[in-house]
JSON list of C-alpha atoms in Angstrom, two decimals:
[
{"chain": "A", "resi": 1, "resn": "GLN", "atom": "CA", "xyz": [-0.11, -0.02, 0.01]},
{"chain": "A", "resi": 2, "resn": "VAL", "atom": "CA", "xyz": [1.29, 3.53, -0.96]},
{"chain": "A", "resi": 3, "resn": "GLN", "atom": "CA", "xyz": [-0.13, 6.72, 0.57]},
{"chain": "A", "resi": 4, "resn": "LEU", "atom": "CA", "xyz": [0.31, 9.96, -1.47]},
{"chain": "A", "resi": 5, "resn": "VAL", "atom": "CA", "xyz": [0.22, 13.41, -0.19]},
{"chain": "A", "resi": 6, "resn": "ALA", "atom": "CA", "xyz": [0.31, 16.30, -2.46]},
{"chain": "A", "resi": 7, "resn": "SER", "atom": "CA", "xyz": [1.40, 19.94, -1.52]},
{"chain": "A", "resi": 8, "resn": "GLY", "atom": "CA", "xyz": [2.47, 23.13, -3.05]},
{"chain": "A", "resi": 9, "resn": "GLY", "atom": "CA", "xyz": [-0.58, 24.24, -5.04]},
{"chain": "A", "resi": 10, "resn": "GLY", "atom": "CA", "xyz": [-2.32, 27.64, -4.70]},
{"chain": "A", "resi": 11, "resn": "LEU", "atom": "CA", "xyz": [-3.11, 30.68, -6.70]},
{"chain": "A", "resi": 12, "resn": "VAL", "atom": "CA", "xyz": [-0.34, 32.15, -9.15]},
{"chain": "A", "resi": 13, "resn": "GLN", "atom": "CA", "xyz": [-0.55, 34.67, -11.97]},
{"chain": "A", "resi": 14, "resn": "PRO", "atom": "CA", "xyz": [-0.15, 33.79, -15.58]},
{"chain": "A", "resi": 15, "resn": "GLY", "atom": "CA", "xyz": [3.34, 33.35, -16.59]},
{"chain": "A", "resi": 16, "resn": "ASP", "atom": "CA", "xyz": [4.53, 32.40, -13.07]},
{"chain": "A", "resi": 17, "resn": "SER", "atom": "CA", "xyz": [6.15, 29.09, -12.16]},
{"chain": "A", "resi": 18, "resn": "LEU", "atom": "CA", "xyz": [5.23, 26.58, -9.52]},
{"chain": "A", "resi": 19, "resn": "ARG", "atom": "CA", "xyz": [6.38, 23.33, -8.14]},
{"chain": "A", "resi": 20, "resn": "ILE", "atom": "CA", "xyz": [3.99, 20.86, -6.77]},
{"chain": "A", "resi": 21, "resn": "SER", "atom": "CA", "xyz": [5.32, 17.80, -4.65]},
{"chain": "A", "resi": 22, "resn": "CYS", "atom": "CA", "xyz": [3.67, 14.45, -3.71]},
{"chain": "A", "resi": 23, "resn": "ALA", "atom": "CA", "xyz": [5.19, 12.73, -0.71]},
{"chain": "A", "resi": 24, "resn": "ALA", "atom": "CA", "xyz": [4.95, 9.07, -0.49]},
{"chain": "A", "resi": 25, "resn": "SER", "atom": "CA", "xyz": [4.75, 6.66, 2.58]},
{"chain": "A", "resi": 26, "resn": "GLY", "atom": "CA", "xyz": [4.33, 3.08, 2.85]},
{"chain": "A", "resi": 27, "resn": "ARG", "atom": "CA", "xyz": [6.82, 1.59, 0.47]},
{"chain": "A", "resi": 28, "resn": "SER", "atom": "CA", "xyz": [10.00, 2.67, -1.28]},
{"chain": "A", "resi": 29, "resn": "LEU", "atom": "CA", "xyz": [8.98, 5.16, -4.11]},
{"chain": "A", "resi": 30, "resn": "SER", "atom": "CA", "xyz": [11.73, 3.52, -6.26]},
{"chain": "A", "resi": 31, "resn": "ASN", "atom": "CA", "xyz": [9.18, 0.29, -6.51]},
{"chain": "A", "resi": 32, "resn": "HIS", "atom": "CA", "xyz": [6.65, 2.49, -8.35]},
{"chain": "A", "resi": 33, "resn": "ALA", "atom": "CA", "xyz": [6.35, 4.38, -11.49]},
{"chain": "A", "resi": 34, "resn": "MET", "atom": "CA", "xyz": [4.49, 7.69, -11.03]},
{"chain": "A", "resi": 35, "resn": "GLY", "atom": "CA", "xyz": [2.38, 10.03, -12.89]},
{"chain": "A", "resi": 36, "resn": "TRP", "atom": "CA", "xyz": [0.65, 13.44, -12.78]},
{"chain": "A", "resi": 37, "resn": "TYR", "atom": "CA", "xyz": [-2.97, 14.11, -13.71]},
{"chain": "A", "resi": 38, "resn": "ARG", "atom": "CA", "xyz": [-5.06, 17.19, -13.66]},
{"chain": "A", "resi": 39, "resn": "GLN", "atom": "CA", "xyz": [-8.79, 17.73, -13.71]},
{"chain": "A", "resi": 40, "resn": "SER", "atom": "CA", "xyz": [-10.57, 20.90, -14.74]},
{"chain": "A", "resi": 41, "resn": "PRO", "atom": "CA", "xyz": [-14.15, 21.86, -14.19]},
{"chain": "A", "resi": 42, "resn": "GLY", "atom": "CA", "xyz": [-16.41, 20.09, -16.44]},
{"chain": "A", "resi": 43, "resn": "LYS", "atom": "CA", "xyz": [-13.57, 18.04, -17.89]},
{"chain": "A", "resi": 44, "resn": "GLU", "atom": "CA", "xyz": [-12.13, 14.55, -17.77]},
{"chain": "A", "resi": 45, "resn": "ARG", "atom": "CA", "xyz": [-9.15, 13.83, -15.70]},
{"chain": "A", "resi": 46, "resn": "GLU", "atom": "CA", "xyz": [-6.22, 14.27, -17.92]},
{"chain": "A", "resi": 47, "resn": "LEU", "atom": "CA", "xyz": [-2.86, 12.45, -17.71]},
{"chain": "A", "resi": 48, "resn": "LEU", "atom": "CA", "xyz": [-0.07, 14.81, -17.98]},
{"chain": "A", "resi": 49, "resn": "GLY", "atom": "CA", "xyz": [2.77, 12.45, -17.95]},
{"chain": "A", "resi": 50, "resn": "GLY", "atom": "CA", "xyz": [4.60, 9.61, -16.15]},
{"chain": "A", "resi": 51, "resn": "ILE", "atom": "CA", "xyz": [7.90, 8.61, -14.84]},
{"chain": "A", "resi": 52, "resn": "SER", "atom": "CA", "xyz": [9.53, 5.27, -14.42]},
{"chain": "A", "resi": 53, "resn": "GLY", "atom": "CA", "xyz": [10.56, 4.07, -10.96]},
{"chain": "A", "resi": 54, "resn": "SER", "atom": "CA", "xyz": [14.28, 4.99, -11.44]},
{"chain": "A", "resi": 55, "resn": "GLY", "atom": "CA", "xyz": [13.59, 8.24, -12.99]},
{"chain": "A", "resi": 56, "resn": "ASP", "atom": "CA", "xyz": [15.28, 7.44, -16.09]},
{"chain": "A", "resi": 57, "resn": "ASN", "atom": "CA", "xyz": [12.30, 7.37, -18.51]},
{"chain": "A", "resi": 58, "resn": "VAL", "atom": "CA", "xyz": [9.81, 10.38, -18.47]},
{"chain": "A", "resi": 59, "resn": "TYR", "atom": "CA", "xyz": [7.25, 11.18, -21.11]},
{"chain": "A", "resi": 60, "resn": "TYR", "atom": "CA", "xyz": [4.70, 14.04, -21.32]},
{"chain": "A", "resi": 61, "resn": "GLN", "atom": "CA", "xyz": [1.50, 14.90, -23.28]},
{"chain": "A", "resi": 62, "resn": "ASP", "atom": "CA", "xyz": [1.69, 17.20, -25.73]},
{"chain": "A", "resi": 63, "resn": "SER", "atom": "CA", "xyz": [-0.31, 19.70, -24.03]},
{"chain": "A", "resi": 64, "resn": "VAL", "atom": "CA", "xyz": [2.32, 20.25, -21.45]},
{"chain": "A", "resi": 65, "resn": "LYS", "atom": "CA", "xyz": [5.38, 19.21, -23.01]},
{"chain": "A", "resi": 66, "resn": "GLY", "atom": "CA", "xyz": [8.15, 21.84, -22.72]},
{"chain": "A", "resi": 67, "resn": "ARG", "atom": "CA", "xyz": [6.55, 23.70, -19.92]},
{"chain": "A", "resi": 68, "resn": "PHE", "atom": "CA", "xyz": [6.18, 20.91, -17.38]},
{"chain": "A", "resi": 69, "resn": "THR", "atom": "CA", "xyz": [8.77, 18.81, -15.96]},
{"chain": "A", "resi": 70, "resn": "ILE", "atom": "CA", "xyz": [8.26, 15.53, -13.87]},
{"chain": "A", "resi": 71, "resn": "SER", "atom": "CA", "xyz": [11.15, 14.38, -11.58]},
{"chain": "A", "resi": 72, "resn": "ARG", "atom": "CA", "xyz": [11.54, 12.46, -8.48]},
{"chain": "A", "resi": 73, "resn": "ASP", "atom": "CA", "xyz": [13.79, 11.96, -5.48]},
{"chain": "A", "resi": 74, "resn": "ASN", "atom": "CA", "xyz": [13.49, 8.44, -4.26]},
{"chain": "A", "resi": 75, "resn": "ASP", "atom": "CA", "xyz": [15.78, 8.93, -1.40]},
{"chain": "A", "resi": 76, "resn": "LYS", "atom": "CA", "xyz": [13.10, 11.42, 0.01]},
{"chain": "A", "resi": 77, "resn": "ASN", "atom": "CA", "xyz": [10.26, 9.60, -1.63]},
{"chain": "A", "resi": 78, "resn": "ILE", "atom": "CA", "xyz": [8.94, 12.51, -3.22]},
{"chain": "A", "resi": 79, "resn": "LEU", "atom": "CA", "xyz": [7.64, 13.27, -6.80]},
{"chain": "A", "resi": 80, "resn": "TYR", "atom": "CA", "xyz": [7.58, 16.58, -8.31]},
{"chain": "A", "resi": 81, "resn": "LEU", "atom": "CA", "xyz": [5.86, 18.59, -11.04]},
{"chain": "A", "resi": 82, "resn": "GLN", "atom": "CA", "xyz": [7.72, 21.61, -12.12]},
{"chain": "A", "resi": 83, "resn": "MET", "atom": "CA", "xyz": [5.40, 24.05, -14.12]},
{"chain": "A", "resi": 84, "resn": "ILE", "atom": "CA", "xyz": [6.58, 27.19, -16.02]},
{"chain": "A", "resi": 85, "resn": "ASN", "atom": "CA", "xyz": [4.63, 29.78, -17.97]},
{"chain": "A", "resi": 86, "resn": "LEU", "atom": "CA", "xyz": [1.39, 28.84, -16.43]},
{"chain": "A", "resi": 87, "resn": "ALA", "atom": "CA", "xyz": [-1.78, 29.93, -18.24]},
{"chain": "A", "resi": 88, "resn": "PRO", "atom": "CA", "xyz": [-5.31, 30.16, -17.06]},
{"chain": "A", "resi": 89, "resn": "ASP", "atom": "CA", "xyz": [-6.13, 27.00, -19.03]},
{"chain": "A", "resi": 90, "resn": "ASP", "atom": "CA", "xyz": [-3.64, 25.10, -16.39]},
{"chain": "A", "resi": 91, "resn": "THR", "atom": "CA", "xyz": [-6.01, 25.95, -13.78]},
{"chain": "A", "resi": 92, "resn": "ALA", "atom": "CA", "xyz": [-7.15, 22.50, -12.46]},
{"chain": "A", "resi": 93, "resn": "VAL", "atom": "CA", "xyz": [-6.95, 20.06, -9.63]},
{"chain": "A", "resi": 94, "resn": "TYR", "atom": "CA", "xyz": [-3.77, 18.14, -9.89]},
{"chain": "A", "resi": 95, "resn": "TYR", "atom": "CA", "xyz": [-3.30, 14.65, -8.76]},
{"chain": "A", "resi": 96, "resn": "CYS", "atom": "CA", "xyz": [-0.24, 12.37, -8.34]},
{"chain": "A", "resi": 97, "resn": "ALA", "atom": "CA", "xyz": [-0.57, 8.76, -8.76]},
{"chain": "A", "resi": 98, "resn": "ALA", "atom": "CA", "xyz": [1.59, 5.62, -8.37]},
{"chain": "A", "resi": 99, "resn": "GLN", "atom": "CA", "xyz": [1.66, 2.23, -10.15]},
{"chain": "A", "resi": 100, "resn": "HIS", "atom": "CA", "xyz": [2.24, -1.13, -8.60]},
{"chain": "A", "resi": 101, "resn": "ARG", "atom": "CA", "xyz": [5.15, -1.59, -10.96]},
{"chain": "A", "resi": 102, "resn": "PRO", "atom": "CA", "xyz": [8.34, 0.58, -11.41]},
{"chain": "A", "resi": 103, "resn": "GLY", "atom": "CA", "xyz": [8.55, 0.53, -15.11]},
{"chain": "A", "resi": 104, "resn": "TYR", "atom": "CA", "xyz": [6.77, 2.54, -17.80]},
{"chain": "A", "resi": 105, "resn": "PHE", "atom": "CA", "xyz": [3.71, 4.30, -16.23]},
{"chain": "A", "resi": 106, "resn": "VAL", "atom": "CA", "xyz": [0.45, 3.21, -17.78]},
{"chain": "A", "resi": 107, "resn": "ARG", "atom": "CA", "xyz": [-1.89, 3.04, -15.00]},
{"chain": "A", "resi": 108, "resn": "ALA", "atom": "CA", "xyz": [-2.77, 4.65, -11.60]},
{"chain": "A", "resi": 109, "resn": "ASP", "atom": "CA", "xyz": [-3.16, 2.22, -8.78]},
{"chain": "A", "resi": 110, "resn": "TYR", "atom": "CA", "xyz": [-2.87, 4.67, -5.99]},
{"chain": "A", "resi": 111, "resn": "TRP", "atom": "CA", "xyz": [-3.91, 8.37, -5.85]},
{"chain": "A", "resi": 112, "resn": "GLY", "atom": "CA", "xyz": [-3.07, 11.39, -3.98]},
{"chain": "A", "resi": 113, "resn": "GLN", "atom": "CA", "xyz": [-5.78, 13.61, -2.75]},
{"chain": "A", "resi": 114, "resn": "GLY", "atom": "CA", "xyz": [-5.61, 16.23, -5.38]},
{"chain": "A", "resi": 115, "resn": "ILE", "atom": "CA", "xyz": [-4.31, 19.89, -4.98]},
{"chain": "A", "resi": 116, "resn": "GLN", "atom": "CA", "xyz": [-5.73, 22.82, -6.39]},
{"chain": "A", "resi": 117, "resn": "VAL", "atom": "CA", "xyz": [-3.80, 25.12, -8.73]},
{"chain": "A", "resi": 118, "resn": "THR", "atom": "CA", "xyz": [-5.40, 28.43, -9.99]},
{"chain": "A", "resi": 119, "resn": "VAL", "atom": "CA", "xyz": [-3.92, 30.64, -12.59]},
{"chain": "A", "resi": 120, "resn": "SER", "atom": "CA", "xyz": [-5.44, 33.98, -12.60]},
{"chain": "A", "resi": 121, "resn": "SER", "atom": "CA", "xyz": [-4.65, 37.73, -12.65]}
]
């Protein structure tokens, strides 16, 4: 069992940067591929990208490629999502997720609680 707790969300202005984190407990994070999702009002939850258990393989959806960076610190059991040049369309509840296996992230087996990011002037 893996417990995930996200932090670092909030209100930012267009063009700002923000890093959100996801702290894991219960098992070593290196045993799990991880991913970030978001859900905007009225829309389905969207996968933003994933990272392998080792951190060697990372992929992104086209909608965030070049602006968002997923990384992890397995020693600290933390997953990060660095976001730059934020726009109002990035306003959403962001979720971290963990997969049972450490390879390529394809499925969320555990979810964090979701954290609000609002981009507004």
